Amino acid sequence: ETGVTQSPTHLIKTRGQQVTLRCSSQSGHNTVSWYQQALGQGPQFIFQYYREEENGRGNFPPRFSGLQFPNYSSELNVNALELDDSALYLCASTREAEETQYFGPGTRLLVL
Amino acid sequence: KQEVTQIPAALSVPEGENLVLNCSFTDSAIYNLQWFRQDPGKGLTSLLLIQSSQREQTSGRLNASLDKSSGRSTLYIAASQPGDSATYLCAALGGSQGNLIFGKGTKLSVKP
């Protein structure tokens, strides 16, 4: 158990819709990162938030956006869903001044 | 740009065998190298983290080594068990954004 939870566990959407995925971290974990893992691939970095500010972003378009809240929860929002957005979305949190990332169980998104 | 490669992509061994999983990375400027386990459809479980200044880390039957100069890391699993069956991912932490860069993983199957 990593203490990181994600909701929902599974989600089905249609192309063009919008989706919000949620992550809840442990107290004191003020850095959260989001990753996208397509089937058979390693996770790809989407973005990272530190103390409610985005402080790093991978090669993902602006329709992928996020928020981090003071209560150590965070959101990943994806607008205008495309078929290729179908993947497992993972969040990972890190305690201040540490390097170990604790991953949640993921949300599996299917876009039809 | 950092690239992480894992060989082999899949491995099947009989129970009790010792085995080695390989990971290579192109940029030696990493903060650490981490090994994760992923069960089907699940999130990531951290196994071992090797700091850039370290050569190896051990946890139970697992031993991970790091050779920054050659851009390689290995995960050694002793006396493999069917419960070790999973996908093993290595990830390098580095770059300006401090994000993990993952390989595609090695899918391990340990036969009883």
Short mmCIF file of C-alpha atoms in Angstrom, two decimals:
data_model
loop_
_atom_site.label_atom_id
_atom_site.label_comp_id
_atom_site.label_asym_id
_atom_site.label_seq_id
_atom_site.Cartn_x
_atom_site.Cartn_y
_atom_site.Cartn_z
CA GLU A 1 0.00 0.00 0.00
CA THR A 2 1.41 3.35 -1.08
CA GLY A 3 -1.28 5.54 0.48
CA VAL A 4 -2.10 7.03 -2.92
CA THR A 5 -5.64 6.52 -4.17
CA GLN A 6 -7.19 7.25 -7.55
CA SER A 7 -10.77 7.50 -8.74
CA PRO A 8 -12.52 6.20 -10.65
CA THR A 9 -10.84 2.85 -11.30
CA HIS A 10 -12.36 2.52 -14.77
CA LEU A 11 -14.05 4.97 -17.10
CA ILE A 12 -15.59 4.81 -20.57
CA LYS A 13 -16.01 7.98 -22.61
CA THR A 14 -16.74 8.82 -26.22
CA ARG A 15 -14.54 10.82 -28.55
CA GLY A 16 -14.86 14.58 -28.03
CA GLN A 17 -15.97 14.35 -24.40
CA GLN A 18 -14.12 15.71 -21.39
CA VAL A 19 -12.91 13.70 -18.39
CA THR A 20 -11.62 14.45 -14.89
CA LEU A 21 -9.47 11.93 -13.03
CA ARG A 22 -8.70 12.30 -9.36
CA CYS A 23 -5.78 11.42 -7.10
CA SER A 24 -5.39 11.63 -3.34
CA SER A 25 -1.92 11.58 -1.82
CA GLN A 26 -0.54 11.17 1.67
CA SER A 27 -0.21 14.14 3.99
CA GLY A 28 3.07 15.96 3.37
CA HIS A 29 3.42 14.75 -0.22
CA ASN A 30 3.48 18.13 -1.90
CA THR A 31 4.66 16.97 -5.32
CA VAL A 32 2.35 15.03 -7.61
CA SER A 33 3.10 13.73 -11.08
CA TRP A 34 0.75 12.26 -13.67
CA TYR A 35 1.70 9.61 -16.20
CA GLN A 36 -0.07 8.01 -19.15
CA GLN A 37 0.58 4.33 -19.83
CA ALA A 38 -0.65 2.92 -23.12
CA LEU A 39 -1.04 -0.84 -23.45
CA GLY A 40 2.32 -2.57 -23.65
CA GLN A 41 4.28 0.64 -23.06
CA GLY A 42 6.05 2.25 -20.16
CA PRO A 43 4.42 5.23 -18.44
CA GLN A 44 4.92 8.59 -20.14
CA PHE A 45 5.25 11.79 -18.07
CA ILE A 46 2.34 14.22 -18.52
CA PHE A 47 3.07 16.92 -15.93
CA GLN A 48 4.09 17.59 -12.37
CA TYR A 49 2.68 19.90 -9.71
CA TYR A 50 4.51 21.24 -6.69
CA ARG A 51 2.64 23.22 -4.06
CA GLU A 52 -0.29 23.80 -6.44
CA GLU A 53 1.84 25.11 -9.30
CA GLU A 54 2.74 23.22 -12.49
CA ASN A 55 6.51 22.90 -12.54
CA GLY A 56 7.15 20.47 -15.37
CA ARG A 57 5.39 19.13 -18.43
CA GLY A 58 6.01 16.32 -20.88
CA ASN A 59 5.13 16.18 -24.56
CA PHE A 60 1.36 16.40 -24.15
CA PRO A 61 -0.98 18.98 -25.73
CA PRO A 62 -2.71 21.75 -23.72
CA ARG A 63 -5.96 19.81 -23.65
CA PHE A 64 -4.30 17.86 -20.84
CA SER A 65 -4.46 20.07 -17.76
CA GLY A 66 -4.27 19.63 -14.04
CA LEU A 67 -4.89 21.05 -10.63
CA GLN A 68 -3.37 20.39 -7.23
CA PHE A 69 -5.19 21.29 -4.02
CA PRO A 70 -3.93 22.16 -0.52
CA ASN A 71 -5.36 18.92 0.87
CA TYR A 72 -2.85 16.81 -1.17
CA SER A 73 -5.42 15.87 -3.79
CA SER A 74 -5.08 16.57 -7.47
CA GLU A 75 -6.95 16.30 -10.77
CA LEU A 76 -6.08 15.49 -14.34
CA ASN A 77 -8.47 16.97 -16.91
CA VAL A 78 -8.53 15.94 -20.54
CA ASN A 79 -10.64 17.86 -23.04
CA ALA A 80 -11.74 16.82 -26.53
CA LEU A 81 -10.95 13.16 -25.93
CA GLU A 82 -9.35 11.20 -28.76
CA LEU A 83 -9.24 7.44 -29.28
CA ASP A 84 -5.48 7.46 -28.54
CA ASP A 85 -6.18 8.83 -25.06
CA SER A 86 -7.28 5.33 -24.07
CA ALA A 87 -4.71 4.29 -21.46
CA LEU A 88 -3.99 3.71 -17.79
CA TYR A 89 -3.46 7.04 -16.03
CA LEU A 90 -1.20 6.94 -13.01
CA CYS A 91 -0.52 9.56 -10.39
CA ALA A 92 2.53 9.52 -8.18
CA SER A 93 3.29 11.62 -5.14
CA THR A 94 6.55 12.54 -3.45
CA ARG A 95 7.35 13.85 -0.02
CA GLU A 96 9.30 17.10 0.26
CA ALA A 97 13.05 16.59 -0.31
CA GLU A 98 12.62 12.92 -1.18
CA GLU A 99 12.97 11.18 -4.53
CA THR A 100 10.83 8.08 -4.10
CA GLN A 101 7.59 8.38 -6.06
CA TYR A 102 4.59 6.52 -4.64
CA PHE A 103 2.18 5.42 -7.32
CA GLY A 104 -1.56 5.01 -7.12
CA PRO A 105 -3.40 2.03 -8.67
CA GLY A 106 -4.36 4.03 -11.76
CA THR A 107 -7.50 4.88 -13.67
CA ARG A 108 -8.13 2.95 -16.87
CA LEU A 109 -9.76 5.19 -19.47
CA LEU A 110 -11.36 3.81 -22.61
CA VAL A 111 -12.36 6.26 -25.34
CA LEU A 112 -14.83 4.93 -27.90
CA LYS B 1 16.97 13.27 -24.69
CA GLN B 2 16.99 10.40 -22.21
CA GLU B 3 15.90 7.03 -23.56
CA VAL B 4 15.50 3.90 -21.45
CA THR B 5 15.55 0.44 -22.98
CA GLN B 6 14.78 -2.89 -21.35
CA ILE B 7 15.88 -6.28 -22.60
CA PRO B 8 14.37 -8.81 -22.92
CA ALA B 9 10.78 -7.72 -23.52
CA ALA B 10 9.54 -11.03 -22.13
CA LEU B 11 11.10 -13.87 -20.18
CA SER B 12 9.78 -17.25 -19.09
CA VAL B 13 11.71 -19.33 -16.55
CA PRO B 14 11.05 -22.37 -14.36
CA GLU B 15 10.58 -21.83 -10.65
CA GLY B 16 13.81 -21.66 -8.65
CA GLU B 17 15.98 -20.13 -11.36
CA ASN B 18 18.10 -17.06 -10.77
CA LEU B 19 17.56 -14.42 -13.44
CA VAL B 20 18.76 -11.02 -14.59
CA LEU B 21 16.73 -8.23 -16.14
CA ASN B 22 18.58 -5.54 -18.06
CA CYS B 23 18.01 -1.82 -18.37
CA SER B 24 20.05 0.71 -20.34
CA PHE B 25 19.83 4.49 -20.51
CA THR B 26 21.39 6.96 -22.91
CA ASP B 27 22.13 9.94 -20.64
CA SER B 28 24.30 9.25 -17.60
CA ALA B 29 23.19 12.49 -15.89
CA ILE B 30 20.59 10.82 -13.71
CA TYR B 31 19.69 11.40 -10.06
CA ASN B 32 18.67 7.81 -9.48
CA LEU B 33 17.49 4.64 -11.16
CA GLN B 34 14.39 2.87 -9.91
CA TRP B 35 12.92 -0.55 -10.49
CA PHE B 36 9.17 -1.11 -10.28
CA ARG B 37 6.88 -4.10 -10.45
CA GLN B 38 3.52 -3.92 -12.19
CA ASP B 39 0.88 -6.63 -11.97
CA PRO B 40 -1.65 -6.83 -14.84
CA GLY B 41 -3.96 -3.81 -14.90
CA LYS B 42 -2.48 -2.45 -11.68
CA GLY B 43 -0.33 0.47 -10.58
CA LEU B 44 3.40 0.42 -9.91
CA THR B 45 5.10 -0.95 -6.82
CA SER B 46 8.55 0.44 -6.08
CA LEU B 47 11.11 -2.34 -5.59
CA LEU B 48 14.50 -0.66 -5.39
CA LEU B 49 15.93 2.83 -5.80
CA ILE B 50 19.64 3.31 -6.51
CA GLN B 51 21.06 6.79 -6.03
CA SER B 52 23.46 8.02 -8.72
CA SER B 53 26.33 7.77 -6.22
CA GLN B 54 25.55 4.15 -5.35
CA ARG B 55 26.49 0.94 -7.14
CA GLU B 56 23.80 -1.41 -5.88
CA GLN B 57 20.83 -1.94 -3.60
CA THR B 58 19.43 -5.14 -2.14
CA SER B 59 16.02 -6.10 -0.81
CA GLY B 60 15.40 -9.71 0.04
CA ARG B 61 15.85 -11.82 -3.09
CA LEU B 62 16.28 -8.72 -5.25
CA ASN B 63 19.54 -6.99 -6.07
CA ALA B 64 19.84 -4.02 -8.39
CA SER B 65 23.10 -2.63 -9.71
CA LEU B 66 23.90 0.64 -11.43
CA ASP B 67 26.81 1.49 -13.74
CA LYS B 68 26.38 5.10 -14.78
CA SER B 69 29.47 5.17 -16.98
CA SER B 70 28.10 2.42 -19.22
CA GLY B 71 24.46 3.51 -18.86
CA ARG B 72 23.30 0.19 -17.49
CA SER B 73 21.36 -1.25 -14.59
CA THR B 74 20.48 -4.85 -13.83
CA LEU B 75 17.87 -6.39 -11.57
CA TYR B 76 18.87 -9.78 -10.21
CA ILE B 77 16.12 -12.03 -8.84
CA ALA B 78 17.31 -15.03 -6.87
CA ALA B 79 15.39 -18.28 -6.55
CA SER B 80 12.44 -17.09 -8.61
CA GLN B 81 8.90 -17.97 -7.55
CA PRO B 82 5.57 -18.02 -9.44
CA GLY B 83 4.53 -14.99 -7.37
CA ASP B 84 7.34 -13.02 -9.05
CA SER B 85 5.42 -13.15 -12.33
CA ALA B 86 4.75 -9.54 -13.34
CA THR B 87 6.10 -6.80 -15.57
CA TYR B 88 9.27 -5.15 -14.28
CA LEU B 89 9.92 -1.55 -15.24
CA CYS B 90 13.05 0.49 -14.77
CA ALA B 91 12.96 4.27 -14.71
CA ALA B 92 15.63 6.96 -14.64
CA LEU B 93 15.04 10.13 -12.68
CA GLY B 94 16.74 13.11 -14.25
CA GLY B 95 16.41 16.07 -16.56
CA SER B 96 15.27 19.58 -15.89
CA GLN B 97 11.78 18.54 -14.86
CA GLY B 98 12.74 15.82 -12.42
CA ASN B 99 10.41 13.28 -13.96
CA LEU B 100 10.81 9.54 -14.32
CA ILE B 101 11.62 8.19 -17.78
CA PHE B 102 10.51 4.60 -18.11
CA GLY B 103 11.48 1.66 -20.24
CA LYS B 104 8.77 -0.50 -21.78
CA GLY B 105 9.30 -3.21 -19.21
CA THR B 106 10.17 -6.90 -19.12
CA LYS B 107 7.25 -9.28 -18.70
CA LEU B 108 8.38 -12.12 -16.46
CA SER B 109 6.61 -15.44 -16.18
CA VAL B 110 7.82 -17.97 -13.59
CA LYS B 111 6.43 -21.45 -14.22
CA PRO B 112 5.75 -23.80 -11.26
#
